[in-house]
PDB file of C-alpha atoms in Angstrom:
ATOM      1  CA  UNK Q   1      40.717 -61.334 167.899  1.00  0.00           C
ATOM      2  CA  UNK Q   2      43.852 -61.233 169.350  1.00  0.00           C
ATOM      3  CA  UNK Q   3      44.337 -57.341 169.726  1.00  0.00           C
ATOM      4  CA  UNK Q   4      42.027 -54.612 167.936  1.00  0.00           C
ATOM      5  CA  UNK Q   5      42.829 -53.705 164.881  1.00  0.00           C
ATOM      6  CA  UNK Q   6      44.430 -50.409 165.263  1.00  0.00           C
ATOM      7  CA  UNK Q   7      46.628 -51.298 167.700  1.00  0.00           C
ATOM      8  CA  UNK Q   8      48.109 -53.803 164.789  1.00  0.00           C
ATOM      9  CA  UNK Q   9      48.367 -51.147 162.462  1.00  0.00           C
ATOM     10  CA  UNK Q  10      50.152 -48.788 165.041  1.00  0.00           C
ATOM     11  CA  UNK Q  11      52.519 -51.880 165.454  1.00  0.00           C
ATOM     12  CA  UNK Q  12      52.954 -52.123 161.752  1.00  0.00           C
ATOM     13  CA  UNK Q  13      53.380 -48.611 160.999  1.00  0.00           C
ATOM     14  CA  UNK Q  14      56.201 -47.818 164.047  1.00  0.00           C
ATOM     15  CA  UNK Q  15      57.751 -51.019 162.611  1.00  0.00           C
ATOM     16  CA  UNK Q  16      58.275 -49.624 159.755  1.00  0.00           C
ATOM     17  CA  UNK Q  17      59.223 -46.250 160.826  1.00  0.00           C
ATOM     18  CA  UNK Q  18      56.583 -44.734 158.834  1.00  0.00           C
ATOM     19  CA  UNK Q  19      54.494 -41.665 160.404  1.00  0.00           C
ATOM     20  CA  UNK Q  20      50.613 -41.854 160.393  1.00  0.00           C
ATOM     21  CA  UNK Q  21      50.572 -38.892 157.125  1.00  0.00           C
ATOM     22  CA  UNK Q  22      53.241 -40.964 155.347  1.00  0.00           C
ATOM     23  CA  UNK Q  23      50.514 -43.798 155.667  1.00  0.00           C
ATOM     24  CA  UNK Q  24      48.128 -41.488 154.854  1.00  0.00           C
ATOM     25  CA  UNK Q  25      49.665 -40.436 151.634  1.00  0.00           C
ATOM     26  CA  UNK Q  26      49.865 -44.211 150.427  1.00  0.00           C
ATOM     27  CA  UNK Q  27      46.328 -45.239 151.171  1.00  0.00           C
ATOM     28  CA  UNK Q  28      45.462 -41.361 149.295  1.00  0.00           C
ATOM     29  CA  UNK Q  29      43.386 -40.724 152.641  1.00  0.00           C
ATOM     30  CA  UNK Q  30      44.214 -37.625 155.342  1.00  0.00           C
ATOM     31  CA  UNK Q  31      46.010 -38.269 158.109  1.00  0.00           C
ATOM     32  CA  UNK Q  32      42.962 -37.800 160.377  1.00  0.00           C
ATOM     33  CA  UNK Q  33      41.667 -41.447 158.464  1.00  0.00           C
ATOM     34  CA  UNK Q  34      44.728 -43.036 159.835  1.00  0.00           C
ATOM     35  CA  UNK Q  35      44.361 -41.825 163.522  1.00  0.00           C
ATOM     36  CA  UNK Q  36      40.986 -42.800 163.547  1.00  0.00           C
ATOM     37  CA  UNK Q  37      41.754 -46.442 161.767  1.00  0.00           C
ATOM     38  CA  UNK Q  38      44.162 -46.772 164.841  1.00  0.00           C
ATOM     39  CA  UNK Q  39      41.913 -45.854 167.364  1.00  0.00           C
ATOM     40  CA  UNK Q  40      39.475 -48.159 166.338  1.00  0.00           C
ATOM     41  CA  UNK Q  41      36.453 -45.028 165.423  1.00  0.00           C
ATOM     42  CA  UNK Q  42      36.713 -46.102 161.635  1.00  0.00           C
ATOM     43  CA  UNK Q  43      37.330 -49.471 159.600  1.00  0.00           C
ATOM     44  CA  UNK Q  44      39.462 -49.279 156.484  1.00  0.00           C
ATOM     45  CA  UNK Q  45      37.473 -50.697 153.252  1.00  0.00           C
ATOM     46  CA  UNK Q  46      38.677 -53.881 151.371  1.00  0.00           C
ATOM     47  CA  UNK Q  47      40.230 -52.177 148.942  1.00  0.00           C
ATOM     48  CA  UNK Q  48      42.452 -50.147 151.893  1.00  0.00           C
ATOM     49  CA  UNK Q  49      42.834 -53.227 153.896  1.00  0.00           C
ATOM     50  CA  UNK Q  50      44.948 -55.311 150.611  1.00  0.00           C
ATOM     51  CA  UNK Q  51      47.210 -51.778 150.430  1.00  0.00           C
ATOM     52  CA  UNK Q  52      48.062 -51.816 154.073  1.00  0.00           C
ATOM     53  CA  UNK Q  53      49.251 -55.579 153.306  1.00  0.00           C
ATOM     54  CA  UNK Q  54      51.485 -54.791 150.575  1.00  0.00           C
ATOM     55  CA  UNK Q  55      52.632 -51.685 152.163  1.00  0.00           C
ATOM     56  CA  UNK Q  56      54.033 -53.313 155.133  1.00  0.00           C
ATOM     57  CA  UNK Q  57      54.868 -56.730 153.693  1.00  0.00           C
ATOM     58  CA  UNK Q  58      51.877 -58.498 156.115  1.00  0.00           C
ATOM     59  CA  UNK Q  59      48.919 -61.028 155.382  1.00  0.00           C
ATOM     60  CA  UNK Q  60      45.716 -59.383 156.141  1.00  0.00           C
ATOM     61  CA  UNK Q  61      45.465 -62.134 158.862  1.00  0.00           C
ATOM     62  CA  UNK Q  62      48.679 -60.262 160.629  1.00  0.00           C
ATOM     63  CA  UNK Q  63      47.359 -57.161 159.885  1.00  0.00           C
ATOM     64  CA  UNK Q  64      43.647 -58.194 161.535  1.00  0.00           C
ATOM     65  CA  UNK Q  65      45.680 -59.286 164.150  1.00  0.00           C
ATOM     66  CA  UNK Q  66      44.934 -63.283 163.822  1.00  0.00           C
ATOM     67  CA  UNK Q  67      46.674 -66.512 163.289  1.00  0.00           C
ATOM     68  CA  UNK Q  68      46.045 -67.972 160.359  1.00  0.00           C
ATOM     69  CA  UNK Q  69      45.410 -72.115 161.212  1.00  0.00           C
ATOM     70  CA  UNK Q  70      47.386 -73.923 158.739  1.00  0.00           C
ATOM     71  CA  UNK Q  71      49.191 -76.463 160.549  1.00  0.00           C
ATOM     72  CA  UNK Q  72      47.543 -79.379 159.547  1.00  0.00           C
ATOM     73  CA  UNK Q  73      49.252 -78.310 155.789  1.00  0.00           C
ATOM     74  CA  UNK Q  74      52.022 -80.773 155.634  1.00  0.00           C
ATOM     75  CA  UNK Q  75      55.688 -79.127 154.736  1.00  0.00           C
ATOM     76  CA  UNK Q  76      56.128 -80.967 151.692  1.00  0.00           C
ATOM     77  CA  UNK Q  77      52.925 -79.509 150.417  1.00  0.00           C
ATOM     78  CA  UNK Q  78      53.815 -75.984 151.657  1.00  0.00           C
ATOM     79  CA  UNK Q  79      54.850 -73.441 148.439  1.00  0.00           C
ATOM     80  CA  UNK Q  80      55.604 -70.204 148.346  1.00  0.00           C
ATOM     81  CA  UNK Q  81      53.141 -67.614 147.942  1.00  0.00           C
ATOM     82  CA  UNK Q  82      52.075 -66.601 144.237  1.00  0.00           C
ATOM     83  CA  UNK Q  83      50.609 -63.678 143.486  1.00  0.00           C
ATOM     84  CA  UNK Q  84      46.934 -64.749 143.159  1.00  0.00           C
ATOM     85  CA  UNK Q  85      44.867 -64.013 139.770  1.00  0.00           C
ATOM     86  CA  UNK Q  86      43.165 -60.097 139.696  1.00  0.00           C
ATOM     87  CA  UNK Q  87      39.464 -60.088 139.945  1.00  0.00           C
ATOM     88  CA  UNK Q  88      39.748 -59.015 136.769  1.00  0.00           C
ATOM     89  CA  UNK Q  89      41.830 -61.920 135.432  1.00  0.00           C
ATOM     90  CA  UNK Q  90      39.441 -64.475 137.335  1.00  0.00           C
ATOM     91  CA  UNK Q  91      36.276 -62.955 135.537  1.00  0.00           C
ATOM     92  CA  UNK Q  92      37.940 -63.617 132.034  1.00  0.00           C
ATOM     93  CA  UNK Q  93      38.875 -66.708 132.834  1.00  0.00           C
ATOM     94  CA  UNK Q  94      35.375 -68.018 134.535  1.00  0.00           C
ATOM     95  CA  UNK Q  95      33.391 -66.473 131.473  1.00  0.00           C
ATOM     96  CA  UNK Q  96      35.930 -68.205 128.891  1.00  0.00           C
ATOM     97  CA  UNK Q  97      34.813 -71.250 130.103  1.00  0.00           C
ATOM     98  CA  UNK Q  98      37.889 -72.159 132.156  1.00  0.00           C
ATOM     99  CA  UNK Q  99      36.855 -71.583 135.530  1.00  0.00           C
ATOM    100  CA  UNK Q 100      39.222 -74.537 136.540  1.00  0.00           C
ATOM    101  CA  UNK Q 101      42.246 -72.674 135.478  1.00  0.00           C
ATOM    102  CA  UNK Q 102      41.235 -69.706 138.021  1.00  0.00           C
ATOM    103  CA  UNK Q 103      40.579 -72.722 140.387  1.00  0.00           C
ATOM    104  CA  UNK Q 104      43.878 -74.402 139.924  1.00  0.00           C
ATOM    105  CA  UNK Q 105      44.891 -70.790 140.946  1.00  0.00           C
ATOM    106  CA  UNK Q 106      43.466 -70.765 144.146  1.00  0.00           C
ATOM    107  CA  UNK Q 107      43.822 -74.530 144.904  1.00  0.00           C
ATOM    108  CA  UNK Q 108      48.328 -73.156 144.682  1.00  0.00           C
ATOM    109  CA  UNK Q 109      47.542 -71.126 147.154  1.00  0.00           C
ATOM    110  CA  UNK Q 110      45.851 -73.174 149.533  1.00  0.00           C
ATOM    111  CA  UNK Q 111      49.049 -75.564 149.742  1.00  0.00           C
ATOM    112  CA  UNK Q 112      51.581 -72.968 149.513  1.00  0.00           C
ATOM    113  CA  UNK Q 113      49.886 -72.074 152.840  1.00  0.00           C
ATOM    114  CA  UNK Q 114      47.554 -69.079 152.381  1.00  0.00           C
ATOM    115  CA  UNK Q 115      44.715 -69.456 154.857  1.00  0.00           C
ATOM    116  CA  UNK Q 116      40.880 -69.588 154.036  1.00  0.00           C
ATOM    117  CA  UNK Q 117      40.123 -66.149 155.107  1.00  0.00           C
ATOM    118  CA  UNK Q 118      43.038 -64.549 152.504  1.00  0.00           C
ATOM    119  CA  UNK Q 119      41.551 -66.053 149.973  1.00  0.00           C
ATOM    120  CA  UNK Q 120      38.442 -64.873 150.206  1.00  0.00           C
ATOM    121  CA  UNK Q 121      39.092 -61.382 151.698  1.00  0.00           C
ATOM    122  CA  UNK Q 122      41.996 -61.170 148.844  1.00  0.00           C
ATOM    123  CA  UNK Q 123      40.081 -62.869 145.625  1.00  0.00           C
ATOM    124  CA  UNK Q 124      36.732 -63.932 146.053  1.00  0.00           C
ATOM    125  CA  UNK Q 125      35.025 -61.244 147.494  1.00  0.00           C
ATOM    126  CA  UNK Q 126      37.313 -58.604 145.279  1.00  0.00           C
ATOM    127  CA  UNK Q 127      36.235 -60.862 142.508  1.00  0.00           C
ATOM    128  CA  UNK Q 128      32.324 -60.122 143.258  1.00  0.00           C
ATOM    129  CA  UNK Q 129      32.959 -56.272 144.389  1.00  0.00           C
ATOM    130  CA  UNK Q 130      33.531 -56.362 140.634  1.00  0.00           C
ATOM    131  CA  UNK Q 131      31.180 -58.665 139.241  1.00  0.00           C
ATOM    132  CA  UNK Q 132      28.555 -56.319 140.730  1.00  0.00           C
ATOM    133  CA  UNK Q 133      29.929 -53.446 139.570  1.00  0.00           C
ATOM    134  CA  UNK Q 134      29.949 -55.060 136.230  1.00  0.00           C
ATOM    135  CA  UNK Q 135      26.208 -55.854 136.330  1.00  0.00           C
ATOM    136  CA  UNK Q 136      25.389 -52.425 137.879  1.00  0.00           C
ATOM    137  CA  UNK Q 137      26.894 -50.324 134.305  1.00  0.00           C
ATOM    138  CA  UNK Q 138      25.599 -53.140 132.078  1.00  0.00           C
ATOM    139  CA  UNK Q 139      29.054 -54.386 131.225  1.00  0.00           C
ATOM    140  CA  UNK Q 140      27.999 -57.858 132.143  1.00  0.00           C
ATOM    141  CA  UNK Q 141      25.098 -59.929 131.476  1.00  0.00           C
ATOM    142  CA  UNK Q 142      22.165 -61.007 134.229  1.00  0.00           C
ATOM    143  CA  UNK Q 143      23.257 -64.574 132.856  1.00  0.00           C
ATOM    144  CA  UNK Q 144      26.963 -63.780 133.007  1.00  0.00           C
ATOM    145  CA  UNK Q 145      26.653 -62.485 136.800  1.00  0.00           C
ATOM    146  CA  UNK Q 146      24.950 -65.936 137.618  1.00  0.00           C
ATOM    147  CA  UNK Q 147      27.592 -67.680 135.576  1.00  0.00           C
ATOM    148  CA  UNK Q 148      30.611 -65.867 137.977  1.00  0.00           C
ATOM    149  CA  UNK Q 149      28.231 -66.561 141.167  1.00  0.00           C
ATOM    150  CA  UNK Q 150      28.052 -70.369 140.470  1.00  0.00           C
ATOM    151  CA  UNK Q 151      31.940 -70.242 139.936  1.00  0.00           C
ATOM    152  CA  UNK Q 152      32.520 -68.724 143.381  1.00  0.00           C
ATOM    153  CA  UNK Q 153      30.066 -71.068 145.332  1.00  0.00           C
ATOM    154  CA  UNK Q 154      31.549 -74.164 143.671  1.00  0.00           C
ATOM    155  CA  UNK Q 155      35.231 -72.735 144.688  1.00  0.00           C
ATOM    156  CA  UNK Q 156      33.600 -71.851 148.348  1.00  0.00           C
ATOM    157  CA  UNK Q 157      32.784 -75.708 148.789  1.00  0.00           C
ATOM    158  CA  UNK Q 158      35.951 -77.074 147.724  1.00  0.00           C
ATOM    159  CA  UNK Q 159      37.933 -74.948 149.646  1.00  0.00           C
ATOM    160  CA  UNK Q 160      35.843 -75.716 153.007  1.00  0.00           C
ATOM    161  CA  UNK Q 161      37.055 -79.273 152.359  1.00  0.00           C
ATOM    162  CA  UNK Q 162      40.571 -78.005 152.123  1.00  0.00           C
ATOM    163  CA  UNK Q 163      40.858 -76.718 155.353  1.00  0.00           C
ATOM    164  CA  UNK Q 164      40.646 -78.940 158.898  1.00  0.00           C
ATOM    165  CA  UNK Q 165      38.081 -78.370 161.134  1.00  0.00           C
ATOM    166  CA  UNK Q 166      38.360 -75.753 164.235  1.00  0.00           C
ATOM    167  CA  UNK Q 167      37.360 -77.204 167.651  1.00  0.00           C
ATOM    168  CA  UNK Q 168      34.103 -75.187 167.951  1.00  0.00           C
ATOM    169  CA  UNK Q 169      33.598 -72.817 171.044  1.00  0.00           C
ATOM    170  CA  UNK Q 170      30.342 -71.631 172.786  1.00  0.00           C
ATOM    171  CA  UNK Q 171      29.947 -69.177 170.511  1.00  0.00           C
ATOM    172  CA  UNK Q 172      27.000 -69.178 168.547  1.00  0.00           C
ATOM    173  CA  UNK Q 173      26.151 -67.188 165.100  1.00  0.00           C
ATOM    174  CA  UNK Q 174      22.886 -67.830 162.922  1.00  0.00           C
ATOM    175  CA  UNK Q 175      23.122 -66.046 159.417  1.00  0.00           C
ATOM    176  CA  UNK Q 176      20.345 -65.849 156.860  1.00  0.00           C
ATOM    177  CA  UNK Q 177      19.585 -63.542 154.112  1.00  0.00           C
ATOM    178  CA  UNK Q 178      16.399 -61.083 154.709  1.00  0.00           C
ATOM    179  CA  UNK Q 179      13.357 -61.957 153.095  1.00  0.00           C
ATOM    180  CA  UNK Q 180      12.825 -62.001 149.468  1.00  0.00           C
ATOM    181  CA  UNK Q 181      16.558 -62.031 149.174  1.00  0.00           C
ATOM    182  CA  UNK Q 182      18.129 -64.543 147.132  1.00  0.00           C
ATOM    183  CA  UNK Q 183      22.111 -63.139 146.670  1.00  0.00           C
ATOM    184  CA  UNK Q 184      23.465 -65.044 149.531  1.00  0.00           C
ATOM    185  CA  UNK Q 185      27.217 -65.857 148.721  1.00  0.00           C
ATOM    186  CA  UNK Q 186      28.782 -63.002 151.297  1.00  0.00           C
ATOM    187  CA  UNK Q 187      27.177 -64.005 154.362  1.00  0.00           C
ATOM    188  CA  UNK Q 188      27.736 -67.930 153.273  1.00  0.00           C
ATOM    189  CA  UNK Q 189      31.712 -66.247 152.863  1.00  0.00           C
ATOM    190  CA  UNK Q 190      31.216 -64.906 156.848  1.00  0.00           C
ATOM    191  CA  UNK Q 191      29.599 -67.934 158.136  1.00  0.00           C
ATOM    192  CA  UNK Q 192      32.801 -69.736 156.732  1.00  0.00           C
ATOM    193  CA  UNK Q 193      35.341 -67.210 158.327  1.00  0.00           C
ATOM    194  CA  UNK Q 194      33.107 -67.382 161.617  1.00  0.00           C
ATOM    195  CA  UNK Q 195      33.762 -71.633 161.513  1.00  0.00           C
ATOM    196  CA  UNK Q 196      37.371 -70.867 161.039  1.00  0.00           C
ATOM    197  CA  UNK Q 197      37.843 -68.562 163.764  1.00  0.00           C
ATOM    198  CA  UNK Q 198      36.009 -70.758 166.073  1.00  0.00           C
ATOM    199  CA  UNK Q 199      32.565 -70.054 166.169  1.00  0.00           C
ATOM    200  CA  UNK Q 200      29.537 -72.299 165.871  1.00  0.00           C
ATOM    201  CA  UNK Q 201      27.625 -71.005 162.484  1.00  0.00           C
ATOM    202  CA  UNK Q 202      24.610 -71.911 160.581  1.00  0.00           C
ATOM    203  CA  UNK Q 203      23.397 -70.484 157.262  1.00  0.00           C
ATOM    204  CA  UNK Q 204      19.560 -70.478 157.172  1.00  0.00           C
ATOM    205  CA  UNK Q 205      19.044 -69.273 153.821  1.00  0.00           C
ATOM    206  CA  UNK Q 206      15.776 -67.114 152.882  1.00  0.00           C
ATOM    207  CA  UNK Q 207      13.141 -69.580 152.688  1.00  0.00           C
ATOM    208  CA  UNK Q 208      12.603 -69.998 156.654  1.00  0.00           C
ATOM    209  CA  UNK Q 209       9.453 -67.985 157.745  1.00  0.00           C
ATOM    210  CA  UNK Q 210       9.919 -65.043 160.134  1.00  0.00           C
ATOM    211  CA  UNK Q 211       7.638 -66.699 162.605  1.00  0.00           C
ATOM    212  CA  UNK Q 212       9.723 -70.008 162.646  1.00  0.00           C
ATOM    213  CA  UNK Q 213      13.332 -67.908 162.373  1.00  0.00           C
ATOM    214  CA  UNK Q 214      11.922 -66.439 165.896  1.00  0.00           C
ATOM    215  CA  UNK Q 215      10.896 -70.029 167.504  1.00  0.00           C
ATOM    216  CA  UNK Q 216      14.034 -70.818 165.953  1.00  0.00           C
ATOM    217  CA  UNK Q 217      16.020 -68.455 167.857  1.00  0.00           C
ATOM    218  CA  UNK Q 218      14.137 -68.579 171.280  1.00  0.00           C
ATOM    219  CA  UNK Q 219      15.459 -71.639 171.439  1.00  0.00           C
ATOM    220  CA  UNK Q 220      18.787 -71.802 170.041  1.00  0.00           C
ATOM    221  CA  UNK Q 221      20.123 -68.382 171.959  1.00  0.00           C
ATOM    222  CA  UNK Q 222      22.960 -67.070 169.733  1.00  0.00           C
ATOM    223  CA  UNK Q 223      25.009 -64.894 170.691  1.00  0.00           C
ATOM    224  CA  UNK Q 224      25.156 -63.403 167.251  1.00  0.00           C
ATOM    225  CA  UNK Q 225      22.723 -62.566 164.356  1.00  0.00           C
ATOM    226  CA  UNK Q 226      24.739 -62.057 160.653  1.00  0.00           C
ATOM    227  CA  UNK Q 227      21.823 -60.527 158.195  1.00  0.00           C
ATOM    228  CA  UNK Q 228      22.040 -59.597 154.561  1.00  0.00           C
ATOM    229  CA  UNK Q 229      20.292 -57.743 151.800  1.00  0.00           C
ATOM    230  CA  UNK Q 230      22.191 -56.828 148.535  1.00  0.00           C
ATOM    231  CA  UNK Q 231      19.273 -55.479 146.311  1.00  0.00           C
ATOM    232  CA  UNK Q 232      18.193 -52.053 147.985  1.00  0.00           C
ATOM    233  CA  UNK Q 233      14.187 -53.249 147.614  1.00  0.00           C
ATOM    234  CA  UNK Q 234      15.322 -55.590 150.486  1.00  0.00           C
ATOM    235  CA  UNK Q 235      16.668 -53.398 152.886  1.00  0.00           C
ATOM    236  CA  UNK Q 236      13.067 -52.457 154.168  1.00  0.00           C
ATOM    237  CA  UNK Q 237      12.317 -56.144 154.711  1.00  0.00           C
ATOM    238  CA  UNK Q 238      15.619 -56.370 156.923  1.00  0.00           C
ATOM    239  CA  UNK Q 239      14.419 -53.456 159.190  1.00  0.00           C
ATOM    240  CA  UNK Q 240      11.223 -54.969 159.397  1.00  0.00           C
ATOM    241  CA  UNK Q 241      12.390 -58.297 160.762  1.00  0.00           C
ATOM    242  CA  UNK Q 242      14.807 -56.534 163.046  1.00  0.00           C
ATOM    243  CA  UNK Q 243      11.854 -54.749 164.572  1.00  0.00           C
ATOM    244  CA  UNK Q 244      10.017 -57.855 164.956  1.00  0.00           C
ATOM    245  CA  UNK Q 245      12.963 -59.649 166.749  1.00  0.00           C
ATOM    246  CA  UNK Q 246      13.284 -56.596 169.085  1.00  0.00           C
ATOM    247  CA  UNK Q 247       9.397 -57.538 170.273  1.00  0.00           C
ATOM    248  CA  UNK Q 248      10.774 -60.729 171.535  1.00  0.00           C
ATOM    249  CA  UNK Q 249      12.231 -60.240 175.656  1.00  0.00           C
ATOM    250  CA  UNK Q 250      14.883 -62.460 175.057  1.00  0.00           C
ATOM    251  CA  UNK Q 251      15.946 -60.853 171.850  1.00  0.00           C
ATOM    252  CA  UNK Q 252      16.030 -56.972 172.474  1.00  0.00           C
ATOM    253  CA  UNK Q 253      19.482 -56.693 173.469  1.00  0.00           C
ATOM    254  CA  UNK Q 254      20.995 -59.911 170.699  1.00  0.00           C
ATOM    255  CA  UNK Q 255      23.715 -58.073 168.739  1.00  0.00           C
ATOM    256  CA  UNK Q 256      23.036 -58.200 164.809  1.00  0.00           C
ATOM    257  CA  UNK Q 257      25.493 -57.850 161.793  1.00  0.00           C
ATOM    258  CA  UNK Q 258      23.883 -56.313 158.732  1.00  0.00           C
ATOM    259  CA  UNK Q 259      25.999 -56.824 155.319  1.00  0.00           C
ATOM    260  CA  UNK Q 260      25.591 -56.068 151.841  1.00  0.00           C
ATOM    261  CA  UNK Q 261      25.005 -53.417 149.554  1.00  0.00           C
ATOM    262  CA  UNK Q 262      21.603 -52.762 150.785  1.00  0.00           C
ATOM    263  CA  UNK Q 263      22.536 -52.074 154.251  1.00  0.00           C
ATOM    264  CA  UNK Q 264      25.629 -50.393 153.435  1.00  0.00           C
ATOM    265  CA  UNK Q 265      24.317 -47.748 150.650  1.00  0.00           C
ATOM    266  CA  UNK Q 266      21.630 -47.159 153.632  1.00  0.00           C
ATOM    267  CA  UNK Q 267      23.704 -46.933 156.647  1.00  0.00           C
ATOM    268  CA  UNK Q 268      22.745 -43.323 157.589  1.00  0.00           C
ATOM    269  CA  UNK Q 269      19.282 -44.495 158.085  1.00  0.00           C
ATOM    270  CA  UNK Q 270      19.911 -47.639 160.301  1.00  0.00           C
ATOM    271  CA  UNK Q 271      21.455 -45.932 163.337  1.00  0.00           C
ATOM    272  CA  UNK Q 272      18.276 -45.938 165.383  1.00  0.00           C
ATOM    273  CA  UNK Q 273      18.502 -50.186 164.832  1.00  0.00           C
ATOM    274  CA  UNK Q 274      20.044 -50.897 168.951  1.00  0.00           C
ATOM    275  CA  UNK Q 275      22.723 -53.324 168.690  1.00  0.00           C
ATOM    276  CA  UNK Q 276      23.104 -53.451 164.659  1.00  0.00           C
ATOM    277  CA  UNK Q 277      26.017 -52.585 163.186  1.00  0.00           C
ATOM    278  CA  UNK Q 278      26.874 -52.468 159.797  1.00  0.00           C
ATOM    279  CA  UNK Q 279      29.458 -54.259 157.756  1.00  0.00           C
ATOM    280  CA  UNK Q 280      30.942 -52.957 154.707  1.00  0.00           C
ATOM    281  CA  UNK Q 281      33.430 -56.133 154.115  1.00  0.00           C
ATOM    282  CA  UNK Q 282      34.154 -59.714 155.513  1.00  0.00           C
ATOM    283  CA  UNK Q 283      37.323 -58.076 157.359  1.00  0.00           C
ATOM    284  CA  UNK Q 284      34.744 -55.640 159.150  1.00  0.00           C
ATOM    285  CA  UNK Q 285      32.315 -58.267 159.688  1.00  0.00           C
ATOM    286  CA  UNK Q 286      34.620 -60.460 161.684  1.00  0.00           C
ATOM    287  CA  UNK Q 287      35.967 -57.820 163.529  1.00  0.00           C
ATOM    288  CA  UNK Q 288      32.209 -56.421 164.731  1.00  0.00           C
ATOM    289  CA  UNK Q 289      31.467 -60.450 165.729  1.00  0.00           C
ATOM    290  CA  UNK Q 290      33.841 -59.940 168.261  1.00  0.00           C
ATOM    291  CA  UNK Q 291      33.240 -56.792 169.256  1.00  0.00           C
ATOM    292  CA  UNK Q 292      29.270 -57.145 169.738  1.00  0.00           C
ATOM    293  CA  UNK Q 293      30.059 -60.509 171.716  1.00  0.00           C
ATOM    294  CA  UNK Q 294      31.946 -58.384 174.809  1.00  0.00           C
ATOM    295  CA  UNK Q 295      29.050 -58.362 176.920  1.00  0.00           C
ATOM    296  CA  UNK Q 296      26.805 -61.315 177.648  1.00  0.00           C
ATOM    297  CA  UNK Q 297      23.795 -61.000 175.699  1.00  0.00           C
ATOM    298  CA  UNK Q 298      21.140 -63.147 177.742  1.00  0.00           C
ATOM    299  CA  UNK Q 299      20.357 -63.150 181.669  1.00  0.00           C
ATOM    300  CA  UNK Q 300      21.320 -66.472 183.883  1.00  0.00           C
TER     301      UNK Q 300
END
């Protein structure tokens, strides 16, 4: 990142001659919220993030404080920005059977110039904020959840074949679910957000034992661990393997993202995980890769 992201919303804010309580008053937060969003102590939620963007006329990219990588998208296929389908809008229109309308939605988007990480901070992962929600008060179906979740991963692939390739760095970042996990669409969404910003990232999946992820990482060396857990039954299989990792020398000190619902309805009761921090959106889990990469994580 370019510049943290408070000093981007102080930037934002004086631009706009607004005062940190007339910000405040907007997002329906106190003022002491917006001090601490600009000096970096707290991280604005998804929901916040999108309403700083429309408040000061910004792409969450600006307002992360990141070019967006979009000039391989030639001119004449450049449009202007459309106001992209509601998460509610995309559900109706994935469980009426015409998921390719939502797509041809997104697919506007994409040449009108909006980059990866907009759409899927902006309408994907909105779109399965709800979709869970759904589920969770019984408003949706088991079936119709996995119905939505197919739609979503088959929009994920096309849109990684959308976008060019970024000349990969040294940075390294291995991402799996935790065992007995099988929801694995929002750290698949990170690993693709980590590729665009640069980083070398693999998805391992579930299915890899704990003994071989180890090997696996004894070798490899990342400089980054992305875990995540969205049922709550998995959250104590997370810990576990972080414990385990810790047992290994070499990976005591490796920093380690923890996403999902799991880790974030438990985050009281994962401070006492060293170098773990916990990500309650994409935005905040691309922000924390950075952050937890400052220092150098293994010795010459």
């Amino acid at each position: 990142m370019e510049q943290q992201f408070g000093q981007w919303l102080r930037y934002y804010r004086k631009k706009n001659r607004m005062s940190q309580k007339q910000v405040a008053q907007v997002l329906g937060v106190g003022q002491t919220t917006i001090a601490n969003y600009e000096n970096n102590s707290r991280f604005p939620d998804q929901q916040k993030l999108v309403a700083l963007a429309e408040l000061f006329d910004a792409s969450l990219d600006r307002i992360l404080g990141v070019r967006a990588n979009t000039d391989a998208i030639p001119d004449s296929e450049r449009r202007d920005p459309e106001k992209p389908l509601s998460p509610k809008e995309m559900i109706s229109s994935i469980l009426g059977g015409r998921d390719l309308e939502a797509w041809e939605k997104v697919e506007r988007s994409v040449k009108s110039g909006v980059p990866m990480k907009e759409i899927y901070l902006r309408s994907l992962e909105p779109l399965l904020i709800m979709t869970g929600e759904l589920w969770a008060e019984g408003s949706i179906s088991v079936a119709e959840e996995h119905i939505i979740s197919h739609a979503v991963e088959g929009f994920m692939e096309r849109l990684r074949t959308c976008y060019p390739g970024v000349p990969p760095s040294d940075k390294l970042c291995i991402c799996a679910t935790v065992p007995g996990e099988s929801h694995s669409i929002g750290i698949r969404m990170l690993r693709d957000l980590l590729e665009q910003a640069g980083w070398r990232a693999f998805f391992l999946g579930d299915k890899v034992p704990t003994d071989q992820l180890i090997s696996l990482l004894l070798s490899a060396r990342p400089d980054l661990l992305a875990f995540s857990a969205t049922l709550s039954e998995n959250r104590d299989s997370g810990e576990l393997l972080i414990h385990r990792l810790r047992r290994e020398a070499p990976l005591a000190r490796i920093p380690v993202i923890l996403g999902g619902r799991a880790f974030e309805e438990g985050r009281e009761g994962l401070k006492d995980l060293s170098a773990c921090k916990v990500a309650g959106s994409l935005a905040e889990g691309l922000l924390i890769a950075e952050e937890l990469v400052q220092y150098k994580v293994y010795s010459p």
